[in-house]
Each structure stands twice: as C-alpha cells, then as structure tokens.
Coordinates of C-alpha atoms in Angstrom, one line a residue:
Chain A
M182 CA -165.4 89.9 354.9
E183 CA -166.5 88.7 351.5
S184 CA -165.4 85.3 350.2
I185 CA -163.8 85.6 346.8
I186 CA -163.1 81.9 346.4
K187 CA -165.1 79.2 348.1
V188 CA -164.1 75.6 347.4
T189 CA -166.2 72.8 348.8
H190 CA -165.3 69.1 348.9
L191 CA -163.4 69.4 345.7
T192 CA -162.1 66.1 344.3
K193 CA -160.4 65.2 341.0
V194 CA -159.6 61.7 340.0
F195 CA -157.5 60.9 337.0
K196 CA -158.2 57.2 336.1
E197 CA -157.0 55.6 339.3
V198 CA -155.1 58.5 340.8
T199 CA -156.8 60.9 343.1
A200 CA -155.0 64.2 342.6
V201 CA -157.3 66.3 344.8
N202 CA -159.3 64.7 347.6
D203 CA -162.2 66.4 349.3
L204 CA -160.5 69.8 349.5
S205 CA -162.3 72.7 351.0
F206 CA -161.0 76.2 351.6
T207 CA -162.0 79.9 351.4
V208 CA -160.1 82.9 350.1
Q209 CA -161.3 86.2 351.5
Q210 CA -161.3 89.5 349.7
G211 CA -157.9 91.2 349.9
D212 CA -156.1 88.1 350.9
V213 CA -152.7 87.1 349.6
Y214 CA -153.5 83.4 350.0
G215 CA -150.6 81.1 350.0
F216 CA -151.3 77.6 348.6
L217 CA -148.5 75.4 349.7
G218 CA -147.6 71.8 349.1
Q219 CA -144.8 69.6 347.8
N220 CA -144.5 68.9 344.1
G221 CA -147.3 66.6 343.2
A222 CA -149.4 67.6 346.2
G223 CA -152.3 68.7 344.0
K224 CA -151.8 72.4 343.8
S225 CA -151.7 72.8 340.1
T226 CA -154.7 70.4 339.6
T227 CA -156.7 72.6 342.1
I228 CA -155.7 75.8 340.3
R229 CA -156.5 74.3 336.9
M230 CA -160.0 73.5 338.3
L231 CA -160.3 77.1 339.5
L232 CA -159.5 78.2 336.0
T233 CA -161.8 75.7 334.2
L234 CA -158.9 73.9 332.5
I235 CA -159.9 70.8 334.3
T236 CA -163.4 69.6 335.3
P237 CA -163.8 68.5 338.9
T238 CA -164.9 64.9 339.5
E239 CA -166.8 66.1 342.6
G240 CA -167.3 69.2 344.6
D241 CA -168.2 72.9 344.1
I242 CA -166.3 76.0 343.3
E243 CA -167.8 79.4 343.9
I244 CA -165.9 82.5 342.8
F245 CA -167.3 86.0 343.5
G246 CA -170.3 84.2 344.9
Y247 CA -171.2 82.5 341.6
N248 CA -170.9 78.8 340.6
L249 CA -167.8 78.6 338.4
L250 CA -169.1 76.2 335.8
R251 CA -172.4 78.0 335.4
H252 CA -170.9 81.5 335.3
R253 CA -167.5 80.7 333.8
K254 CA -167.3 83.7 331.5
E255 CA -168.4 86.3 334.0
I256 CA -165.9 84.9 336.6
L257 CA -163.0 84.7 334.2
R258 CA -163.6 88.2 333.0
N259 CA -162.6 89.3 336.5
T260 CA -159.8 86.8 337.0
G261 CA -156.2 86.9 335.8
A262 CA -153.8 83.9 336.0
V263 CA -150.3 82.8 335.5
I264 CA -150.0 79.1 335.3
E265 CA -146.6 77.6 335.9
R266 CA -144.2 78.5 333.1
P267 CA -144.8 81.9 331.5
D268 CA -145.4 80.5 328.0
L269 CA -146.3 83.1 325.5
Y270 CA -146.0 83.6 321.7
K271 CA -142.3 83.8 321.1
Y272 CA -142.8 85.4 317.7
L273 CA -144.8 88.4 319.1
T274 CA -143.4 91.4 320.9
A275 CA -144.4 92.2 324.5
Y276 CA -146.7 95.0 323.3
E277 CA -148.4 92.7 320.7
T278 CA -148.8 90.0 323.4
L279 CA -150.4 92.3 325.8
E280 CA -152.7 93.8 323.2
L281 CA -153.7 90.4 322.0
F282 CA -154.7 89.2 325.4
A283 CA -156.5 92.4 326.2
K284 CA -158.7 91.8 323.1
M285 CA -159.2 88.2 324.1
S286 CA -160.4 89.4 327.5
G287 CA -163.0 91.5 325.6
I288 CA -161.6 94.9 326.5
R289 CA -160.2 97.8 324.4
V290 CA -157.2 99.4 325.9
S291 CA -155.2 102.4 324.7
R292 CA -151.6 102.2 323.8
Q293 CA -150.8 104.4 326.8
S294 CA -152.6 102.0 329.1
L295 CA -150.7 99.0 327.7
M296 CA -147.4 100.8 328.1
E297 CA -148.3 101.6 331.7
Q298 CA -148.9 97.9 332.3
L299 CA -145.5 97.1 330.8
E300 CA -144.0 99.9 332.9
M301 CA -145.5 98.4 336.0
V302 CA -143.7 95.1 335.4
G303 CA -140.5 96.8 334.2
L304 CA -140.7 95.9 330.5
A305 CA -141.6 99.2 328.9
Q306 CA -138.1 99.6 327.5
R307 CA -138.4 96.2 325.8
A308 CA -142.0 96.6 324.6
G309 CA -141.0 96.2 321.0
S310 CA -138.7 93.1 321.5
K311 CA -139.8 89.7 320.5
V312 CA -140.7 87.4 323.5
R313 CA -138.1 84.9 322.3
T314 CA -135.4 87.3 323.3
Y315 CA -136.6 87.6 326.8
S316 CA -135.0 86.0 329.9
Q317 CA -137.1 83.7 332.1
G318 CA -137.7 86.4 334.6
M319 CA -138.8 88.9 331.9
K320 CA -141.2 86.3 330.5
Q321 CA -142.6 85.7 334.0
R322 CA -143.2 89.5 334.5
L323 CA -144.8 89.7 331.0
G324 CA -147.0 86.8 332.0
L325 CA -148.0 88.7 335.1
A326 CA -148.8 91.8 332.9
V327 CA -151.0 89.5 330.7
A328 CA -152.8 88.3 333.8
L329 CA -153.4 92.0 334.8
V330 CA -154.2 93.5 331.5
H331 CA -158.0 93.4 332.0
N332 CA -157.7 94.7 335.5
P333 CA -159.1 91.6 337.3
Q334 CA -160.1 91.6 340.9
L335 CA -158.7 88.1 341.5
I336 CA -155.3 87.0 340.5
I337 CA -154.2 83.3 340.5
L338 CA -150.5 82.5 340.3
D339 CA -149.3 79.0 340.0
E340 CA -145.7 78.6 341.1
P341 CA -144.8 82.1 339.7
T342 CA -141.2 82.0 340.8
N343 CA -140.4 78.6 339.3
G344 CA -137.1 78.7 337.4
L345 CA -136.2 82.3 338.4
D346 CA -133.0 83.6 339.7
P347 CA -133.0 85.4 343.1
Q348 CA -133.5 88.8 341.5
G349 CA -136.4 87.4 339.5
I350 CA -137.9 85.9 342.6
A351 CA -137.6 89.2 344.4
D352 CA -139.2 91.0 341.5
I353 CA -142.2 88.8 341.4
R354 CA -142.6 88.9 345.2
N355 CA -142.5 92.7 345.1
L356 CA -145.1 92.8 342.3
I357 CA -147.4 90.5 344.3
L358 CA -147.1 92.7 347.4
M359 CA -147.8 95.8 345.2
L360 CA -150.9 94.1 343.7
S361 CA -152.2 93.4 347.2
Q362 CA -151.3 96.5 349.0
K363 CA -151.5 99.2 346.4
L364 CA -154.1 97.8 344.0
Q365 CA -156.2 95.9 346.6
K366 CA -156.2 92.7 344.5
T367 CA -157.0 89.3 346.0
V368 CA -154.2 87.0 345.1
L369 CA -154.0 83.2 345.4
V370 CA -150.4 82.1 344.9
S371 CA -149.1 78.5 345.0
S372 CA -145.6 77.4 345.7
H373 CA -143.7 74.5 347.0
L374 CA -141.3 77.0 348.6
L375 CA -142.5 78.0 352.1
S376 CA -139.9 80.8 352.3
E377 CA -141.6 82.5 349.4
I378 CA -145.1 82.2 350.7
E379 CA -144.4 83.3 354.2
Q380 CA -143.0 86.6 353.0
I381 CA -146.1 87.7 351.1
A382 CA -149.1 85.7 352.3
N383 CA -151.4 86.7 355.1
R384 CA -153.3 83.3 355.0
M385 CA -152.2 80.0 353.8
L386 CA -153.3 76.5 353.1
I387 CA -151.0 73.5 353.1
I388 CA -152.0 70.4 351.2
D389 CA -150.5 67.0 350.8
R390 CA -151.5 64.2 348.5
G391 CA -154.5 66.2 347.4
S392 CA -155.9 66.7 350.9
K393 CA -155.9 69.7 353.2
L394 CA -153.4 69.5 356.1
V395 CA -153.8 73.0 357.7
E396 CA -155.3 76.3 356.8
G397 CA -155.1 79.6 358.6
T398 CA -153.2 82.8 359.1
V399 CA -149.5 82.8 359.1
S400 CA -149.5 83.8 362.8
E401 CA -151.9 81.0 363.6
L402 CA -149.7 78.4 362.0
F403 CA -146.5 79.8 363.4
S404 CA -145.4 82.2 366.1
P405 CA -142.9 84.5 364.4
D406 CA -141.0 84.8 367.7
D407 CA -140.2 81.1 367.8
T408 CA -137.1 79.8 366.1
V409 CA -135.2 76.6 365.9
I410 CA -131.4 76.7 366.4
Y411 CA -128.8 74.1 366.0
I412 CA -125.8 74.3 368.4
E413 CA -122.5 72.6 367.8
T414 CA -120.1 72.5 370.8
T415 CA -116.7 70.8 371.6
D416 CA -118.6 68.4 373.9
N417 CA -122.2 67.9 372.7
N418 CA -123.0 65.3 375.3
A419 CA -122.0 67.5 378.2
A420 CA -123.9 70.4 376.7
A421 CA -127.0 68.3 376.2
Q422 CA -126.9 67.1 379.8
L423 CA -126.6 70.7 381.0
L424 CA -129.5 71.9 378.9
R425 CA -131.7 68.9 379.8
S426 CA -131.3 69.7 383.5
G427 CA -132.3 73.3 383.3
E428 CA -135.1 75.5 381.8
Y429 CA -134.3 74.4 378.3
S430 CA -135.2 70.8 378.8
S431 CA -138.6 71.3 377.0
S432 CA -137.0 73.2 374.2
I433 CA -134.8 70.3 373.0
I434 CA -135.9 68.8 369.8
T435 CA -133.0 66.4 369.0
M436 CA -129.7 65.6 370.6
E437 CA -127.1 64.0 368.4
A438 CA -123.4 63.5 368.7
S439 CA -122.9 66.2 366.0
G440 CA -125.1 68.8 367.7
I441 CA -128.3 69.8 369.6
E442 CA -131.5 71.2 368.0
L443 CA -133.7 73.4 370.1
K444 CA -136.9 75.3 369.6
L445 CA -137.1 78.5 371.6
R446 CA -138.0 82.2 371.6
K447 CA -135.4 84.5 370.1
D448 CA -135.0 86.4 373.4
Q449 CA -133.9 83.1 375.1
I450 CA -130.9 82.7 372.8
P451 CA -128.5 85.2 374.6
A452 CA -129.1 83.5 378.0
L453 CA -128.6 80.1 376.4
T454 CA -125.2 81.0 375.0
R455 CA -124.2 82.6 378.3
L456 CA -125.1 79.4 380.1
L457 CA -122.9 77.3 377.8
V458 CA -120.0 79.7 378.0
E459 CA -120.2 80.0 381.8
S460 CA -120.2 76.2 382.0
K461 CA -116.9 76.2 380.0
T462 CA -118.5 74.6 377.0
D463 CA -116.9 75.9 373.8
I464 CA -119.4 76.8 371.2
L465 CA -118.3 75.8 367.6
G466 CA -121.4 77.3 366.0
I467 CA -125.0 78.3 366.3
S468 CA -127.2 78.3 363.3
A469 CA -130.8 79.3 363.0
R470 CA -133.3 77.0 361.4
H471 CA -136.6 78.0 360.2
S472 CA -139.2 76.5 362.3
L473 CA -142.0 77.1 359.7
E474 CA -139.9 75.3 357.1
D475 CA -139.5 72.4 359.6
Y476 CA -143.2 72.5 360.4
F477 CA -143.9 72.4 356.7
L478 CA -141.6 69.5 356.1
K479 CA -142.8 67.7 359.1
I480 CA -146.5 67.7 358.1
T481 CA -146.0 67.1 354.4
T482 CA -145.3 63.5 353.9
A483 CA -142.0 63.4 355.8
N484 CA -141.4 59.7 355.1
Q485 CA -141.2 60.4 351.4
H486 CA -138.1 62.6 351.7
V487 CA -134.5 61.8 351.5
E488 CA -132.9 62.1 354.9
P489 CA -130.5 65.0 355.2
F490 CA -126.9 64.0 354.8
K491 CA -124.9 64.2 358.0
N492 CA -121.2 63.4 358.2
Chain B
M1377 CA -166.4 85.9 317.2
W1378 CA -165.1 88.2 314.5
S1379 CA -162.6 89.7 316.9
L1380 CA -161.4 86.2 317.9
L1381 CA -161.0 85.3 314.2
K1382 CA -158.9 88.4 313.6
I1383 CA -156.7 87.5 316.5
E1384 CA -156.2 84.0 315.2
L1385 CA -155.5 85.2 311.7
F1386 CA -153.0 87.7 313.2
K1387 CA -151.2 84.8 314.9
V1388 CA -151.3 82.6 311.8
F1389 CA -149.7 85.2 309.6
K1390 CA -147.2 86.4 312.2
R1391 CA -145.6 82.9 312.1
P1392 CA -142.8 82.4 309.6
R1393 CA -143.9 78.8 309.1
T1394 CA -147.1 80.0 307.5
Y1395 CA -145.2 81.4 304.5
I1396 CA -143.5 78.1 303.7
A1397 CA -146.6 76.9 301.8
F1398 CA -146.7 80.2 299.8
I1399 CA -143.1 79.9 298.8
A1400 CA -143.5 76.2 298.0
V1401 CA -146.5 76.9 295.7
W1402 CA -144.6 79.7 294.0
A1403 CA -141.6 77.5 293.4
I1404 CA -143.6 74.6 292.0
V1405 CA -145.8 76.8 289.8
T1406 CA -142.9 78.7 288.5
L1407 CA -140.9 75.6 287.8
I1408 CA -143.8 74.1 285.8
Q1409 CA -144.4 77.3 283.9
V1410 CA -140.7 77.7 283.0
A1411 CA -140.5 74.0 282.0
I1412 CA -143.5 74.3 279.7
Y1413 CA -142.3 77.6 278.3
V1414 CA -138.9 76.1 277.5
D1415 CA -139.9 72.6 276.5
G1416 CA -143.7 72.8 276.0
A1417 CA -143.7 71.7 272.4
K1418 CA -142.1 68.4 273.3
Y1419 CA -144.6 67.9 276.1
M1420 CA -147.5 68.5 273.7
D1421 CA -146.0 66.0 271.3
F1422 CA -146.0 63.4 274.1
V1423 CA -149.5 64.2 275.2
L1424 CA -150.8 64.0 271.6
K1425 CA -148.7 61.1 270.4
D1426 CA -151.6 58.7 270.1
V1427 CA -154.0 61.1 268.3
K1428 CA -151.9 63.4 266.2
D1429 CA -152.0 61.0 263.2
N1430 CA -155.9 61.3 263.2
F1431 CA -156.4 64.9 264.3
D1432 CA -155.2 68.3 263.2
V1433 CA -154.6 70.4 266.2
I1434 CA -155.2 74.1 265.4
G1435 CA -154.7 77.2 267.5
N1436 CA -152.6 77.3 270.6
P1437 CA -153.1 74.2 272.7
L1438 CA -150.3 75.1 275.0
N1439 CA -152.1 78.1 276.4
G1440 CA -152.6 79.5 279.9
Y1441 CA -155.7 77.4 280.6
F1442 CA -153.9 74.2 279.7
V1443 CA -150.9 75.2 281.8
C1444 CA -153.2 75.9 284.8
F1445 CA -154.9 72.5 284.3
I1446 CA -151.5 70.8 284.6
I1447 CA -150.6 72.9 287.6
L1448 CA -153.9 72.1 289.4
Q1449 CA -153.5 68.4 288.7
T1450 CA -150.0 68.5 290.2
L1451 CA -150.7 70.8 293.1
L1452 CA -154.1 69.7 294.4
I1453 CA -152.5 66.4 295.5
H1454 CA -149.8 68.2 297.4
V1455 CA -151.4 71.4 298.7
P1456 CA -153.5 69.4 301.3
L1457 CA -150.2 68.6 302.9
L1458 CA -149.3 72.2 303.1
V1459 CA -152.7 73.1 304.5
A1460 CA -152.2 70.4 307.2
L1461 CA -149.0 72.2 308.3
V1462 CA -151.1 75.0 309.6
S1463 CA -154.4 73.4 310.5
A1464 CA -152.9 70.5 312.5
D1465 CA -150.8 73.0 314.4
M1466 CA -153.8 75.2 315.5
I1467 CA -154.5 73.5 318.8
A1468 CA -151.5 71.2 319.2
G1469 CA -149.1 74.1 318.5
E1470 CA -150.7 76.1 321.3
A1471 CA -150.5 73.1 323.6
N1472 CA -146.9 72.7 322.8
M1473 CA -146.1 76.3 323.4
G1474 CA -148.1 76.3 326.6
T1475 CA -150.4 79.1 325.5
L1476 CA -153.5 76.9 325.2
R1477 CA -154.1 77.0 329.0
L1478 CA -153.7 80.8 328.9
L1479 CA -156.4 81.0 326.1
I1480 CA -158.8 78.8 328.0
T1481 CA -158.5 81.0 331.1
K1482 CA -159.9 83.9 329.1
P1483 CA -163.6 84.6 329.1
I1484 CA -164.3 82.9 325.9
S1485 CA -166.3 79.7 325.4
R1486 CA -164.2 76.7 324.2
T1487 CA -166.6 76.4 321.2
K1488 CA -166.0 79.9 320.1
L1489 CA -162.3 79.5 320.6
L1490 CA -162.2 76.3 318.5
L1491 CA -164.5 77.8 315.8
S1492 CA -162.3 80.9 315.5
K1493 CA -159.3 78.7 315.1
F1494 CA -161.0 76.5 312.5
F1495 CA -162.2 79.4 310.5
A1496 CA -158.7 80.9 310.6
S1497 CA -157.2 77.6 309.2
A1498 CA -160.0 77.6 306.6
I1499 CA -159.2 81.2 305.6
Y1500 CA -155.5 80.3 305.4
A1501 CA -156.5 77.4 303.0
L1502 CA -158.6 79.8 300.9
I1503 CA -155.8 82.4 300.7
L1504 CA -153.4 79.7 299.7
L1505 CA -155.8 78.7 297.0
I1506 CA -156.2 82.3 295.8
W1507 CA -152.4 82.4 295.6
I1508 CA -152.5 79.2 293.4
A1509 CA -155.1 80.9 291.2
I1510 CA -153.1 84.1 290.8
L1511 CA -149.9 82.2 289.9
G1512 CA -151.4 79.2 288.2
L1513 CA -154.2 80.7 286.3
F1514 CA -153.7 84.5 285.8
V1515 CA -149.9 84.4 285.4
S1516 CA -150.3 81.5 283.0
M1517 CA -152.9 83.4 281.0
L1518 CA -150.6 86.4 280.8
V1519 CA -147.5 84.4 279.8
F1520 CA -149.1 81.7 277.6
G1521 CA -152.2 83.5 276.3
T1522 CA -155.7 81.9 276.1
D1523 CA -157.4 79.5 273.8
G1524 CA -159.3 76.3 273.9
L1525 CA -158.6 73.7 276.5
M1526 CA -157.8 70.1 275.6
N1527 CA -158.7 67.8 278.5
A1528 CA -157.1 64.4 277.5
K1529 CA -158.5 61.5 279.4
S1530 CA -157.7 57.8 279.0
Y1531 CA -160.8 57.1 276.8
E1532 CA -161.6 60.5 275.3
I1533 CA -160.4 64.0 274.6
I1534 CA -162.6 66.9 275.6
I1535 CA -162.1 70.1 273.7
L1536 CA -163.4 73.2 275.5
N1537 CA -163.8 76.5 273.6
G1538 CA -161.7 79.4 274.9
N1539 CA -164.8 81.4 275.9
D1540 CA -166.3 78.4 277.8
I1541 CA -163.4 77.9 280.2
F1542 CA -162.9 80.7 282.7
W1543 CA -166.2 80.1 284.5
R1544 CA -165.2 76.4 284.8
Y1545 CA -162.0 77.5 286.6
I1546 CA -164.0 79.6 289.0
C1547 CA -166.1 76.6 289.8
A1548 CA -163.1 74.3 290.0
F1549 CA -161.4 76.7 292.5
G1550 CA -164.6 76.9 294.5
Y1551 CA -164.7 73.1 294.7
A1552 CA -161.0 72.9 295.5
A1553 CA -161.7 75.3 298.4
I1554 CA -164.2 72.8 299.9
A1555 CA -161.6 70.0 299.4
L1556 CA -158.9 71.9 301.1
I1557 CA -161.1 73.0 304.0
T1558 CA -161.9 69.3 304.4
V1559 CA -158.2 68.6 304.9
A1560 CA -158.0 71.6 307.2
S1561 CA -160.8 70.2 309.3
L1562 CA -159.2 66.8 309.5
G1563 CA -155.9 68.3 310.6
F1564 CA -157.8 70.4 313.1
F1565 CA -159.5 67.3 314.5
F1566 CA -156.2 65.5 315.1
S1567 CA -154.8 68.7 316.6
I1568 CA -156.9 68.5 319.7
F1569 CA -155.4 65.2 320.8
A1570 CA -151.8 66.1 320.6
E1571 CA -149.4 68.3 322.5
N1572 CA -147.0 68.9 319.7
S1573 CA -147.6 69.7 316.0
L1574 CA -145.8 66.9 314.5
G1575 CA -148.2 64.1 315.5
P1576 CA -151.3 65.6 314.0
I1577 CA -149.5 66.8 310.8
V1578 CA -148.2 63.3 310.2
A1579 CA -151.6 61.8 311.1
T1580 CA -153.3 64.0 308.6
M1581 CA -150.8 63.3 305.8
S1582 CA -151.0 59.6 306.6
V1583 CA -154.8 59.5 306.3
I1584 CA -154.7 61.4 303.0
I1585 CA -152.0 59.1 301.6
V1586 CA -153.6 55.8 302.8
F1587 CA -157.1 56.8 301.7
T1588 CA -155.8 58.0 298.3
I1589 CA -154.0 54.7 297.8
L1590 CA -157.2 52.8 298.8
T1591 CA -159.2 55.0 296.4
T1592 CA -157.0 54.2 293.5
L1593 CA -156.7 50.5 294.2
D1594 CA -159.2 48.4 292.2
I1595 CA -159.6 45.8 294.9
P1596 CA -163.3 44.6 295.3
L1597 CA -163.1 44.8 299.1
F1598 CA -162.7 48.6 298.8
Q1599 CA -164.9 49.2 295.8
S1600 CA -168.1 49.4 297.9
V1601 CA -166.8 51.8 300.5
K1602 CA -164.3 54.0 298.7
H1603 CA -167.0 56.5 297.7
L1604 CA -167.2 57.2 301.5
F1605 CA -163.5 58.2 301.6
F1606 CA -163.2 62.0 301.3
T1607 CA -160.1 61.5 299.2
S1608 CA -162.3 59.9 296.5
H1609 CA -164.1 63.3 296.1
M1610 CA -161.1 65.6 296.3
I1611 CA -160.5 65.4 292.6
G1612 CA -164.2 66.2 291.8
W1613 CA -163.2 69.6 290.5
K1614 CA -162.2 67.9 287.2
G1615 CA -166.0 67.3 286.6
F1616 CA -166.3 71.0 285.7
F1617 CA -164.1 70.4 282.6
E1618 CA -166.5 67.8 281.1
M1619 CA -169.4 68.7 278.9
K1620 CA -172.8 67.0 278.3
L1621 CA -173.2 65.2 275.0
D1622 CA -176.2 65.5 272.8
A1623 CA -178.0 62.6 271.1
D1624 CA -175.3 62.5 268.4
G1625 CA -172.5 62.4 270.9
V1626 CA -171.5 66.1 270.3
S1627 CA -170.4 68.2 273.3
I1628 CA -172.8 71.0 274.4
P1629 CA -170.8 74.1 275.4
G1630 CA -171.7 75.7 278.7
T1631 CA -172.8 72.5 280.3
I1632 CA -171.4 70.2 283.0
R1633 CA -171.7 66.5 282.1
N1634 CA -172.5 65.1 285.6
L1635 CA -173.4 68.1 287.8
P1636 CA -175.3 66.0 290.3
A1637 CA -172.3 63.8 290.9
V1638 CA -170.1 66.9 291.3
L1639 CA -172.5 68.4 293.8
K1640 CA -172.9 65.1 295.6
S1641 CA -169.1 64.9 296.0
A1642 CA -169.0 68.5 297.3
G1643 CA -171.8 67.6 299.7
I1644 CA -169.9 64.6 301.0
L1645 CA -166.8 66.8 301.5
T1646 CA -168.9 69.4 303.3
L1647 CA -170.3 66.6 305.5
H1648 CA -166.8 65.6 306.4
I1649 CA -166.0 69.2 307.4
V1650 CA -169.0 69.4 309.7
L1651 CA -168.2 65.9 311.1
F1652 CA -164.5 66.6 311.8
T1653 CA -165.1 70.1 313.2
G1654 CA -168.2 69.0 315.2
A1655 CA -166.3 66.0 316.7
A1656 CA -163.3 68.3 317.6
I1657 CA -165.6 70.7 319.4
Y1658 CA -167.5 68.0 321.2
I1659 CA -164.3 66.3 322.5
F1660 CA -162.4 69.5 323.2
K1661 CA -165.3 70.9 325.3
R1662 CA -165.0 68.0 327.7
K1663 CA -161.2 67.7 327.6
D1664 CA -159.0 68.3 330.6
V1665 CA -156.2 70.7 329.6
L1666 CA -153.1 69.4 331.2
S1667 CA -150.4 70.8 328.9

C-alpha cells in the first residue's frame, strides 16, 4: 500500500523545550490514522510541521512521496486541514468563506459545487448567514468544508471535536467516517480522547512528551474482546480470595477494600457472576471499564495525573 | 497574485472597521469646510494680520485651493494613524482571529501571501487618499470656487496663480500616497510580530509620534540624524507649492523651487517602504506560526 505521509526522525526544539523528539511514523493511503496523546504531548506541533506552519529542527517529512519543504505548494494543493479551533472570518457568510478558500486553493468552483459542499456538512440552509452567528459545532463543520473545498486526497484534523457538545462530536465523527469510506480520503486525526479515535481510526499512534510510544492497528494495540470490569460486593475480601484461588487469578488487576478490578474476555463475565452468586457473595455492582482507555492512561505519563478520587 | 490581492481587498472592505477612517475623514473635512464657510473672513484676517497693512489682497483668497491646503496640513498628520488601523491589522488580525494558520496551509508561498496583504493595505491607503482628494479638493473647489493660492510661511508668502495650482495638487497627492504607504509598510512590519492588532497599531502610532517630535526638536544631537527619520520627509508634499525665484527674486510660475530635495525625500520614503516590507517578508518566511 502506498505511503501518504512518511515522517522520519522528526524533532522540534523551542528554545530549551523539545516538543517533538525523534518521531517517525507512516500513514498509508486510505487510513484513518489516529494521532493520540495527552495535552502537550506534541501532537499539534507535529501537525503544524506537516502543514508547514512550523519548521522542523531535524528530520524529514514526505507527503505523497515528495519532500514537504521542497514541494510545499504541490503537497498543500492536495491537502486539507482543520487546526484546533475552527477560526474563520466572522464577518463573512459560510458561502463567502468557502468561495474565498476555494480561490486561495487555486481552484474555480461553481455555486452549485459550493452549495453541495455546504450540504455535505449540513450547512446549506445557513449558507447566507454570517459565521459570527454560528454555534461552535457549525463552525467546526464549516471548517471541515473549507478543508475539503479543493477536494484534497489527504485531510489533517487537529483535535476536531474540541469544545463540541455530544451531537457535534457525533457529527464530526460521522463526517470523518464518510470521508474515509465514501470518498476514500486518507485522514490523519489527532485527539487526546481515545474514545473518539477508537471509533473511527483503523491505525493509531500514541505519543507522549514528543516521543512515540506505540503505533499499530487498533486490533494490534487492543483485543476488542477484552474488557476491564470493576466488581463491588458486600464482602470484597472474601470475593477476592475466591477469585484468586480459581481460574480468574490471572485476571485480577487490583484488589481493594472498595472493589476488585479484573481484565477478562466478555464471555467470561456470566460465569464469574454465577461463581460469586453461588458462593453467596452479594454483588452490589459490576461496571465495565475500557481497557484501551486504561492502556492509554497507563502508557502516557501515568505519574503526571491526579489520582482518581475514591471514598 | 492578482487573485490573492482581490481576496485581500475583499476581506479589507468587508470589515466594518475599514470604514471608520472614511467616516473620520469625511467628518474632519466637513467640519473644516463648514467652519471656513461660516467664519472664513475672520480666519483670513488672522492669517494676514501681519501683512495686511503692507499688501492689498485682491481676488478671493479664501478659495477651494486654500481650503484644501488647510485640510491637507491638518489631515496628513492624522491620516497615517488611520492607515495604521488597517495595515497593522493585516497579519496580527489574522493571527488573532486564528485564520493565519489556515492561510498558510493553502498552496501559496508566504512571500506572495505577504505581498498581497501589503498591496491591499497600500491600496486601502490610496483609496483613503482619493477620498481626501474628493472631499478636500474637489468639494472645496465646488463650494469655495478657485483662485490663486496664498502659501504663508514664517519668513515669506508665496502667491501661486490660479492656473498654476491644480497640477501641484496632483503632485502633492502623489507624494502623500508615498508617505502613507510608508506608514502602511511600518504598520505591516510590526504586524508580523504580534498576535493581536492593538500592539502593532500602538507601536506604529508611537513611532510616528516619537519621530515627529524628534524631527521638530532643534536639539543638536538629533540634527545630524533627523533627515534619516521617515517622518522628516512626510511633509515633503509642501515643496510642490514653492516656486523658483529668478535673479531679481521674482517667482517663476510652473516651477518647483527645490525639486531634487522633494525627489530625494520621496526616494527616502520609498526606501523605507522597501526596507519595512522586505524585512517583514524575510522574518515572516522563517517564522513559526504558533497562533
């Protein structure tokens, strides 16, 4: 499969701060590539280097097989981007905005084509309204339309769901899926929310403090059959002893007075609950935890986080 | 490039802020014209108080050319500040709105982007100047009529014939265009360093004010360098309203007394434009855009 983005030993140093450190990754054609990391991990800096907003201190970026700095114009002609907030000209209408950026991309588009773009992001009805009257979600969708107006092959989205309500997040997610599946675009999307990325990405990269932690397909990083559950019973000590002595001993992650955390396959859960009930252990609650979320938190600078509150 | 320039002009003239300067100019010019129309005779008495005992003033000294001269003397000190409102906002305003990063991700070189923005602010300055010419010169000519122009200086009074003035105004407005574009380029230069418009606008105004004060101060320390300040040359348009004198000390119509000095001043201003814009492009091409 053809590489669309090939980043090799990319480093960016701001004075004494190394924002990105020897980062290498490859995005294949047709990928929805999730770019994950905590806030401040170096995602936005990397994306800004991919879009020539920032010059790398070291390393190479190839997009469509060409060196980015030497073939900037040709590459950007085939790339669309939304960078963090959807900041647009508040005094222009959605239609004027789209027309302006189409011209800036060096293409002539018909009114019908522009209206189709706005239709695609659900803004055709508000095409004549000034951007200042738009909600955050509408601005984000318009930003996406701007990124797509010149029909690019590669789309780079930096935290596209930031500040959106659940409906806005769902809208953006559906648009990304549509771009990938219907229009066969290659999408690189960054987020600090794993739950967002895992629903749309087929491959992902997790970075922390500017360096790569893991890269691979979602199934490589996490078996979808595995899950983490948290059990609370009337006697957690007795329940823990029971589980430790049987087939679940290797599944136990933590045992605390307040409850027991286990990692196991989903099909093991009914047998587990039966075992506890048959041993006269009253179950107060079973809650599922996302193991990928745990995995993400575990590998990304766990010592920098505030411990979860437990009473 | 032309397409980019049209886009930039479209953005400039879509912003309500752009029209503040046009309204301000209209208000100032109209106030001056109304004041002169109502109270012009007293004003002329004041202007001529030292010479009226020795000279007979014939014709209509309070004509459109004279009114325009007063307007230009008043406005060409303040209009640079209005020009700075737009030029200093060209890059900083985009950075503030967050649209700068979007522009840079488009397949346009940073040099072309900056040049289109610079030309847009220069065109804005020119349109503002044309507005001043329409209101200050043509409306004044209509309202007050035309006649000779009396240019009273501290040590002489220059009388220009009515048919020897209009071309001088064309030249003066041309010179003023260079002066205003110099201010636009300075505002533009400051604009690349800031992420909000206020900083570069204030910086541009401060430079103009400080340099103007230094230019007018007769302190020996500044005497040798003040010809390098662009503010020293911004009033060079007045040179078009002075005539050469013959051997008997009589003015020669159709001449400019010190054309080389006027051209030199225009050249120095042009050099500043090239310097400010060139420096802005050089720095911006290497700048990391973090806004």
